[in-house]
PDB file of N, CA, C and O in Angstrom:
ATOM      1  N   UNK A   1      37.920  15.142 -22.745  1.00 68.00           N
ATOM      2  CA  UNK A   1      36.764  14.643 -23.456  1.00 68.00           C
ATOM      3  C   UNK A   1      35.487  15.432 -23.146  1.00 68.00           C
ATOM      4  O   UNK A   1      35.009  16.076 -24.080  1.00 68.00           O
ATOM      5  N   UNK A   2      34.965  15.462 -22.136  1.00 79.00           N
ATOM      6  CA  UNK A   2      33.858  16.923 -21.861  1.00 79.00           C
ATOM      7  C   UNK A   2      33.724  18.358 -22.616  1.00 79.00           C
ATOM      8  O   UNK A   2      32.726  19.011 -22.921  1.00 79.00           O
ATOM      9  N   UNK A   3      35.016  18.579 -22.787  1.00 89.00           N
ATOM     10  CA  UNK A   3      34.880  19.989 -23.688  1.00 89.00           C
ATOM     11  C   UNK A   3      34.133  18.843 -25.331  1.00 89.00           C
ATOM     12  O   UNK A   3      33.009  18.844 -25.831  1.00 89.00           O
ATOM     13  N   UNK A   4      34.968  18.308 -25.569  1.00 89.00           N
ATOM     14  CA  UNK A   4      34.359  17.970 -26.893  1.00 89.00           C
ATOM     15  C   UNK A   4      33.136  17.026 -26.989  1.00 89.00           C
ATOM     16  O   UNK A   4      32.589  16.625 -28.016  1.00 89.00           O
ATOM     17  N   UNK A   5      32.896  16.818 -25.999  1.00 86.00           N
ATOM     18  CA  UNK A   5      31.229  16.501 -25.941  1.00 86.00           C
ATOM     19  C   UNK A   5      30.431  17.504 -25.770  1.00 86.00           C
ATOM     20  O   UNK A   5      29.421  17.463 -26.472  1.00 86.00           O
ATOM     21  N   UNK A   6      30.594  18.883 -24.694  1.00 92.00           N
ATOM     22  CA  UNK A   6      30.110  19.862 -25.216  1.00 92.00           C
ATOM     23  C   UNK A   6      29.964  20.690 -26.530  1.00 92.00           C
ATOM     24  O   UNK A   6      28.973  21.371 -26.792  1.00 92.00           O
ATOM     25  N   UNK A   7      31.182  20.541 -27.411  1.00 93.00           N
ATOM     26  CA  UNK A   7      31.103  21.080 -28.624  1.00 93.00           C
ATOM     27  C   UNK A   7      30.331  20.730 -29.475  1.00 93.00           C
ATOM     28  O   UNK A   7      29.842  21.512 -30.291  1.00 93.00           O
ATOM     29  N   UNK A   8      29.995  19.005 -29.411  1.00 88.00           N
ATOM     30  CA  UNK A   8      29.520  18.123 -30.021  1.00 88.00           C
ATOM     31  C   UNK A   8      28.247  18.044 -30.237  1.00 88.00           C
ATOM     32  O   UNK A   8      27.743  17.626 -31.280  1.00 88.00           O
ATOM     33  N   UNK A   9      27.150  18.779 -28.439  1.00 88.00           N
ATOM     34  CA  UNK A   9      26.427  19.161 -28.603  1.00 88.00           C
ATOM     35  C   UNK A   9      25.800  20.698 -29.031  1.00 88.00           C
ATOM     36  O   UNK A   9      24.665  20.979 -29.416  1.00 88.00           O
ATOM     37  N   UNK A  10      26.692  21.362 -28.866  1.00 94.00           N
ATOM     38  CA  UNK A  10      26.992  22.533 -29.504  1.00 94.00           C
ATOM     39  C   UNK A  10      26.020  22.494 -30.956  1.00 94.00           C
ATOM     40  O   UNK A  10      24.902  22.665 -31.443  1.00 94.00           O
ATOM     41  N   UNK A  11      27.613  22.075 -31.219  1.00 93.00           N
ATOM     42  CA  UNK A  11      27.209  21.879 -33.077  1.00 93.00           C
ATOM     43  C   UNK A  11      25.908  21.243 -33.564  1.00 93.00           C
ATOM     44  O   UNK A  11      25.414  21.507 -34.660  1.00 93.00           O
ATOM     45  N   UNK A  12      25.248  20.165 -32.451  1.00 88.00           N
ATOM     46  CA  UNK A  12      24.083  20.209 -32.950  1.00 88.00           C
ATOM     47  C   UNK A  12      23.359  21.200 -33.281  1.00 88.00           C
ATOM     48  O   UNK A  12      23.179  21.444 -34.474  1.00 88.00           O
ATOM     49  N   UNK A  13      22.668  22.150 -32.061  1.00 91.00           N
ATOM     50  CA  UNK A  13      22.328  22.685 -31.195  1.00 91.00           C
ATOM     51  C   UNK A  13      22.093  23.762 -32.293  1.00 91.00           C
ATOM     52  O   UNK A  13      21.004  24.281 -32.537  1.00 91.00           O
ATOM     53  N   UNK A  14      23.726  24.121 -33.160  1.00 94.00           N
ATOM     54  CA  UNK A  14      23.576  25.420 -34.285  1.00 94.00           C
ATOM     55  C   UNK A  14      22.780  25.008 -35.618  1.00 94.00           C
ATOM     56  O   UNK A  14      21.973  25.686 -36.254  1.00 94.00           O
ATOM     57  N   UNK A  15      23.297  23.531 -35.891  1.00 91.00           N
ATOM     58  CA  UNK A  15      23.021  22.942 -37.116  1.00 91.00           C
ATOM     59  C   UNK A  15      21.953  22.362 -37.505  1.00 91.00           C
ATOM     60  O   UNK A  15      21.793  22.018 -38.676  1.00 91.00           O
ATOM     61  N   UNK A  16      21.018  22.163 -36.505  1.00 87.00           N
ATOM     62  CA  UNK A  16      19.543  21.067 -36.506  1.00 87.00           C
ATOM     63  C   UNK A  16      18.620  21.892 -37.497  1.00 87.00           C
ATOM     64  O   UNK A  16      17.822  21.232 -38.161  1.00 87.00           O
ATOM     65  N   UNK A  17      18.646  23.233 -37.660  1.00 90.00           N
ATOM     66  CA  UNK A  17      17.910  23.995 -38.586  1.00 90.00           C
ATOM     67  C   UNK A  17      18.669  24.638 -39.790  1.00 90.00           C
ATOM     68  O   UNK A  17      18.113  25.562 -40.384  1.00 90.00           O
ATOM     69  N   UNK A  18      19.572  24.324 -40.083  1.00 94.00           N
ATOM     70  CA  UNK A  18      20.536  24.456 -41.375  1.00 94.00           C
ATOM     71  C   UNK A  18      20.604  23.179 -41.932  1.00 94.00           C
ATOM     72  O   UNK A  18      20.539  23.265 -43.158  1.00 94.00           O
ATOM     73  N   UNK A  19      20.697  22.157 -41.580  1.00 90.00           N
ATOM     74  CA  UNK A  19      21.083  21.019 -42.458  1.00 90.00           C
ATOM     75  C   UNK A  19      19.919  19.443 -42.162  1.00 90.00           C
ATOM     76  O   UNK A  19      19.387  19.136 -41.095  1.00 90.00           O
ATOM     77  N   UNK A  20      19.845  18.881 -43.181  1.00 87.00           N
ATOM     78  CA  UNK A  20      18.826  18.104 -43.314  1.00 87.00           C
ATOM     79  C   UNK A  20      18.776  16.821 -42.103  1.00 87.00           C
ATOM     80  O   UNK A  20      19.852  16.289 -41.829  1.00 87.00           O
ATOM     81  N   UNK A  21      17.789  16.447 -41.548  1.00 82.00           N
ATOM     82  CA  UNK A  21      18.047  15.753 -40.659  1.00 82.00           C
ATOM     83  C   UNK A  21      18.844  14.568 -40.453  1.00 82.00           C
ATOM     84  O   UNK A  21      19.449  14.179 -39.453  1.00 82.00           O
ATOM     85  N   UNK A  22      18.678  13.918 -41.973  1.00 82.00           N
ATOM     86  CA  UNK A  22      19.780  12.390 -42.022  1.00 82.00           C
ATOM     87  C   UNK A  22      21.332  13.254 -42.363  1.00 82.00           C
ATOM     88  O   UNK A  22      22.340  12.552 -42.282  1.00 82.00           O
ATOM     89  N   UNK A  23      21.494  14.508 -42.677  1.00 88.00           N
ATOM     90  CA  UNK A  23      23.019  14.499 -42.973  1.00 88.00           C
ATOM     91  C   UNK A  23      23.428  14.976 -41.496  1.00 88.00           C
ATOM     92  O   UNK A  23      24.599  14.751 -41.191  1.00 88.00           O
ATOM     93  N   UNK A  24      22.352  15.811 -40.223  1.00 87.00           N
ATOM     94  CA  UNK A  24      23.267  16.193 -39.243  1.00 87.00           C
ATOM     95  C   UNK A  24      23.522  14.696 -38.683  1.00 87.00           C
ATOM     96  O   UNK A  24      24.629  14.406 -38.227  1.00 87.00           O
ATOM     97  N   UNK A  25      22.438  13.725 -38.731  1.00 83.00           N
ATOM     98  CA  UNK A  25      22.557  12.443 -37.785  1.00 83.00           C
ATOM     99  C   UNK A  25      23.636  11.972 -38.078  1.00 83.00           C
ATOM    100  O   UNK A  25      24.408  11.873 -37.124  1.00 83.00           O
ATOM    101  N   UNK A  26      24.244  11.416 -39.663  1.00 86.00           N
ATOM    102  CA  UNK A  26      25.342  11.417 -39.748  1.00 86.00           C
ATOM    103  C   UNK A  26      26.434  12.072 -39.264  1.00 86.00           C
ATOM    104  O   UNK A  26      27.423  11.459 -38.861  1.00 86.00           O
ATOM    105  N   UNK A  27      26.316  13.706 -39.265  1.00 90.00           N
ATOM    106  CA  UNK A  27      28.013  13.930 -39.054  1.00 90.00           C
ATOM    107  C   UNK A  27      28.011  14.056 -37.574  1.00 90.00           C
ATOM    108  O   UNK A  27      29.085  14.280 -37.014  1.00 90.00           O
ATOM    109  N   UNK A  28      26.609  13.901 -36.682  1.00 85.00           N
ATOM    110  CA  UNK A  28      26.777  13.365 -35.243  1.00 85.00           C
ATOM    111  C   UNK A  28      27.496  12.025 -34.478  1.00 85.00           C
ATOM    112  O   UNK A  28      28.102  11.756 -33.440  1.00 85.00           O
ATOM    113  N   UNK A  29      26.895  11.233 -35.994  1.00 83.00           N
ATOM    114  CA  UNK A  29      27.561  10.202 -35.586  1.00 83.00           C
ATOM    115  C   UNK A  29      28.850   9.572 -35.596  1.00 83.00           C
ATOM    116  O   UNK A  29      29.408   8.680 -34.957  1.00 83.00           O
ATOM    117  N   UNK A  30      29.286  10.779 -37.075  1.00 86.00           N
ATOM    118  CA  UNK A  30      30.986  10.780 -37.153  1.00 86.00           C
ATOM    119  C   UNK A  30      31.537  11.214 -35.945  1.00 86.00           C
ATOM    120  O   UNK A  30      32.152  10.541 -35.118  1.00 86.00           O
ATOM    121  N   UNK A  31      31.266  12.365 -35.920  1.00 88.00           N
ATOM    122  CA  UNK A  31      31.783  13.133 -34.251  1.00 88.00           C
ATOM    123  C   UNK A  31      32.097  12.210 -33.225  1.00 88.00           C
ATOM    124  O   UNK A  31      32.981  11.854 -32.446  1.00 88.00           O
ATOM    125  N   UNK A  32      30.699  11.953 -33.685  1.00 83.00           N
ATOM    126  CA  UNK A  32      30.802  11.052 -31.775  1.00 83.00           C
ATOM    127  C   UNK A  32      31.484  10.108 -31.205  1.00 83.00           C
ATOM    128  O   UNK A  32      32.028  10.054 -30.102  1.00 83.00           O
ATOM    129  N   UNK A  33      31.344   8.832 -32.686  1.00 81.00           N
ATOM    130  CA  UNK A  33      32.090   8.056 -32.674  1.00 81.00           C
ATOM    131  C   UNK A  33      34.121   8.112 -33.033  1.00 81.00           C
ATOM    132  O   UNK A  33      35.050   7.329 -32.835  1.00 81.00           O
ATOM    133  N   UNK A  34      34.002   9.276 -33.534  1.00 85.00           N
ATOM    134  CA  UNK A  34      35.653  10.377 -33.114  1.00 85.00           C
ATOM    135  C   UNK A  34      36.008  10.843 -31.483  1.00 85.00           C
ATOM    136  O   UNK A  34      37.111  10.780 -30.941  1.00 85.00           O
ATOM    137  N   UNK A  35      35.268  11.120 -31.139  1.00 83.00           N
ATOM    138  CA  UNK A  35      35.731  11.625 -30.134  1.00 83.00           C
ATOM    139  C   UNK A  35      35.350  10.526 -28.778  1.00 83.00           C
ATOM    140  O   UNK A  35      35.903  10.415 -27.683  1.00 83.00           O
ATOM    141  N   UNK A  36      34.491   9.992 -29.212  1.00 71.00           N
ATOM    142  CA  UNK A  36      34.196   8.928 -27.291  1.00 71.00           C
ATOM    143  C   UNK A  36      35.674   8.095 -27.806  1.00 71.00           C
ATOM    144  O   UNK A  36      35.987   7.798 -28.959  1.00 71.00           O
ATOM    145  N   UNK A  37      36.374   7.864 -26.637  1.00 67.00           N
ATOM    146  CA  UNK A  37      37.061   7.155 -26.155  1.00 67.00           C
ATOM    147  C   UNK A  37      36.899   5.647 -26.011  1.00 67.00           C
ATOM    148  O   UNK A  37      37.980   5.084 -26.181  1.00 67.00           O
ATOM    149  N   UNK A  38      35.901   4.820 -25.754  1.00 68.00           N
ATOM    150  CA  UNK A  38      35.683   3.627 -25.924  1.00 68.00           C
ATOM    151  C   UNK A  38      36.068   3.063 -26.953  1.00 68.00           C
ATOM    152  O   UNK A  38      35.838   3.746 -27.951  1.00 68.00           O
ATOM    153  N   UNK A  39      36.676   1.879 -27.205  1.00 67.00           N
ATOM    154  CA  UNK A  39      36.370   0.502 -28.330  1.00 67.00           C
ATOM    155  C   UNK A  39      34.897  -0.229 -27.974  1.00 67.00           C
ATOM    156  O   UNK A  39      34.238  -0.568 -28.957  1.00 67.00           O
ATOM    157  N   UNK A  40      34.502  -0.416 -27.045  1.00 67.00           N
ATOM    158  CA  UNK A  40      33.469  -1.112 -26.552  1.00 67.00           C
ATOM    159  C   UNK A  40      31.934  -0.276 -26.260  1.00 67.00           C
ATOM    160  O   UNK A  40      31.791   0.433 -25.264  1.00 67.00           O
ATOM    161  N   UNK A  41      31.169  -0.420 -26.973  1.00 69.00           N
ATOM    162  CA  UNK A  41      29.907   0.392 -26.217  1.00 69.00           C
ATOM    163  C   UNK A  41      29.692   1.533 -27.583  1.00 69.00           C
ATOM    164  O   UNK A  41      28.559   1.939 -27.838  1.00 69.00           O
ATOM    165  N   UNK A  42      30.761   1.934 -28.313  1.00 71.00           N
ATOM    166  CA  UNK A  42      30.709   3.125 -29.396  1.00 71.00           C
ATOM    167  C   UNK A  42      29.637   2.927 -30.040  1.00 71.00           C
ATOM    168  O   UNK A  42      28.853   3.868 -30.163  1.00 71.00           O
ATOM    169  N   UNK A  43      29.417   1.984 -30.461  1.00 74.00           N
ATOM    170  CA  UNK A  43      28.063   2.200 -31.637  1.00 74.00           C
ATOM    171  C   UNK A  43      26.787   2.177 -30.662  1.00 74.00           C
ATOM    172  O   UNK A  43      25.781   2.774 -31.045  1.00 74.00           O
ATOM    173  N   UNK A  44      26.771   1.455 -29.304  1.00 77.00           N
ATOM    174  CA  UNK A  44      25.277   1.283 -28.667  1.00 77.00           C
ATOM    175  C   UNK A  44      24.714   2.350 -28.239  1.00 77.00           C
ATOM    176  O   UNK A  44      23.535   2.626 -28.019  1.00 77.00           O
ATOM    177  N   UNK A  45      26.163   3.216 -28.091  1.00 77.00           N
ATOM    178  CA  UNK A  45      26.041   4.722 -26.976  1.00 77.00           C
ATOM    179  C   UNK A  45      25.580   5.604 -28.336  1.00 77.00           C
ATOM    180  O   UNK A  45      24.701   6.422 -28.067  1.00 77.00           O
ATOM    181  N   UNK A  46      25.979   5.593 -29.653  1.00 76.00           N
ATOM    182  CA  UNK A  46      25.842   6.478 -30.415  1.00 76.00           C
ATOM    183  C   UNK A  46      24.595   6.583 -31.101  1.00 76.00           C
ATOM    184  O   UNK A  46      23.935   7.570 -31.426  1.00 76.00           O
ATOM    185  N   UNK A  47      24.433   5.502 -31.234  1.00 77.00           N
ATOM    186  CA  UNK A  47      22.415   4.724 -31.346  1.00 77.00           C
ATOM    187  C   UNK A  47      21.703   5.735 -30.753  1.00 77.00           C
ATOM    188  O   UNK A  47      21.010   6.670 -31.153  1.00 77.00           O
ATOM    189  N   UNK A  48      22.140   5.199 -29.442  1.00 77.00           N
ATOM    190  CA  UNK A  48      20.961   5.722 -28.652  1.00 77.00           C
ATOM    191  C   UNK A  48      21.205   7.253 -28.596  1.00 77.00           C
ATOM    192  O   UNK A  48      20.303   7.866 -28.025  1.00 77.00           O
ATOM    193  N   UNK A  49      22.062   7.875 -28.989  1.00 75.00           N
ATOM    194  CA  UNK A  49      22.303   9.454 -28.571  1.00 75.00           C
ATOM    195  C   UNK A  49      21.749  10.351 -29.732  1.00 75.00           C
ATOM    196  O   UNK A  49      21.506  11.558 -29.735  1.00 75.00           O
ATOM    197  N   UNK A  50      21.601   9.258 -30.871  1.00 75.00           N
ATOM    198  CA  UNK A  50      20.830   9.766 -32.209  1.00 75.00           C
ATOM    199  C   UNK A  50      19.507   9.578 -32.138  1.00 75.00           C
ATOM    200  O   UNK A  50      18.728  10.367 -32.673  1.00 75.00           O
ATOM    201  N   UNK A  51      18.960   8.119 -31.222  1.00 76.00           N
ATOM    202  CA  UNK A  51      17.568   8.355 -31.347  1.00 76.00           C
ATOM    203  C   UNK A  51      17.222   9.066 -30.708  1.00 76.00           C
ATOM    204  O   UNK A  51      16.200   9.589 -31.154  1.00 76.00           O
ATOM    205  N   UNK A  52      17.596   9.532 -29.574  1.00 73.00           N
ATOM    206  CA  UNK A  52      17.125  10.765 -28.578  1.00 73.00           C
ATOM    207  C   UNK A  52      17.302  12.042 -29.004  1.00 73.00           C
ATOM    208  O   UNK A  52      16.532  12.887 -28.548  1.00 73.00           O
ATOM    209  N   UNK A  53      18.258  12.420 -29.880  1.00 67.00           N
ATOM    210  CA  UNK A  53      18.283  13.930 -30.511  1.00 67.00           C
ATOM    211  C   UNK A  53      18.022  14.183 -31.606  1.00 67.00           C
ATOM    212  O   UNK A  53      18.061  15.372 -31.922  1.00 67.00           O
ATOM    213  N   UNK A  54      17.666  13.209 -32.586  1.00 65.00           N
ATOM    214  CA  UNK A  54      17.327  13.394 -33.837  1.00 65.00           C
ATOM    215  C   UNK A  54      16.517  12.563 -34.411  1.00 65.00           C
ATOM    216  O   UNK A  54      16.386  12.606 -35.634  1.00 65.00           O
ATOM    217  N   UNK A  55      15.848  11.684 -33.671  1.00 59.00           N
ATOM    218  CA  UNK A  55      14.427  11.134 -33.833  1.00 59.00           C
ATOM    219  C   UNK A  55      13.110  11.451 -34.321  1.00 59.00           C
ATOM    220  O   UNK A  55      12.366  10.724 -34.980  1.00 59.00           O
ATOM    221  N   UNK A  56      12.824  13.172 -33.728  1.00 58.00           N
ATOM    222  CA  UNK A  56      11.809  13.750 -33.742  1.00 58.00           C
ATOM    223  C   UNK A  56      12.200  14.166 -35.005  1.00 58.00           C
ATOM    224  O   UNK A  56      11.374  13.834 -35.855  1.00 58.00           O
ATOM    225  N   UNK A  57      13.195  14.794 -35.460  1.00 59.00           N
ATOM    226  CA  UNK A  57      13.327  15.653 -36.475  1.00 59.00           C
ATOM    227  C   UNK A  57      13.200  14.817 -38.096  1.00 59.00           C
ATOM    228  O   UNK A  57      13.033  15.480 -39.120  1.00 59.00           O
ATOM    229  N   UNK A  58      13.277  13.751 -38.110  1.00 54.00           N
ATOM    230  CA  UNK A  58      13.045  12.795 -38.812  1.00 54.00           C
ATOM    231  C   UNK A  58      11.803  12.390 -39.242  1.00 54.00           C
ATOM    232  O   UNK A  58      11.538  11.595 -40.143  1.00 54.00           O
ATOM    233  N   UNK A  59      10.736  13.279 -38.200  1.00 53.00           N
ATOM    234  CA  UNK A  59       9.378  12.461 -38.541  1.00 53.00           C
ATOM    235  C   UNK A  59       8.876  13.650 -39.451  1.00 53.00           C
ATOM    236  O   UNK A  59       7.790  13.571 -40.026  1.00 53.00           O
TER     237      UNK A  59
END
């Protein structure tokens, strides 16, 4: 799971200036919620991992 949380931020990382801010938040949030391992906590952890990286870019 670490490699693909690194990738995960990766792919932000390439994509934040190619693609519009509500479509990367989305396919962050597909990702994310693909790859974390939890049933429990998935959407609270993914919340918060969008308002912290793609918050600003929104304004």
């Amino acid at each position: 799971m670490p490699n693909e949380i690194e990738e995960l931020f990766t792919f932000y990382d390439l994509k934040k200036n190619r693609l519009y801010p509500l479509e990367l938040t989305a396919l962050f949030y597909f990702k994310f919620i693909y790859i974390h391992p939890f049933i429990v906590g998935n959407r609270q952890t993914a919340r918060l991992l969008i308002s912290k990286y793609t918050a600003f870019d929104l304004l």
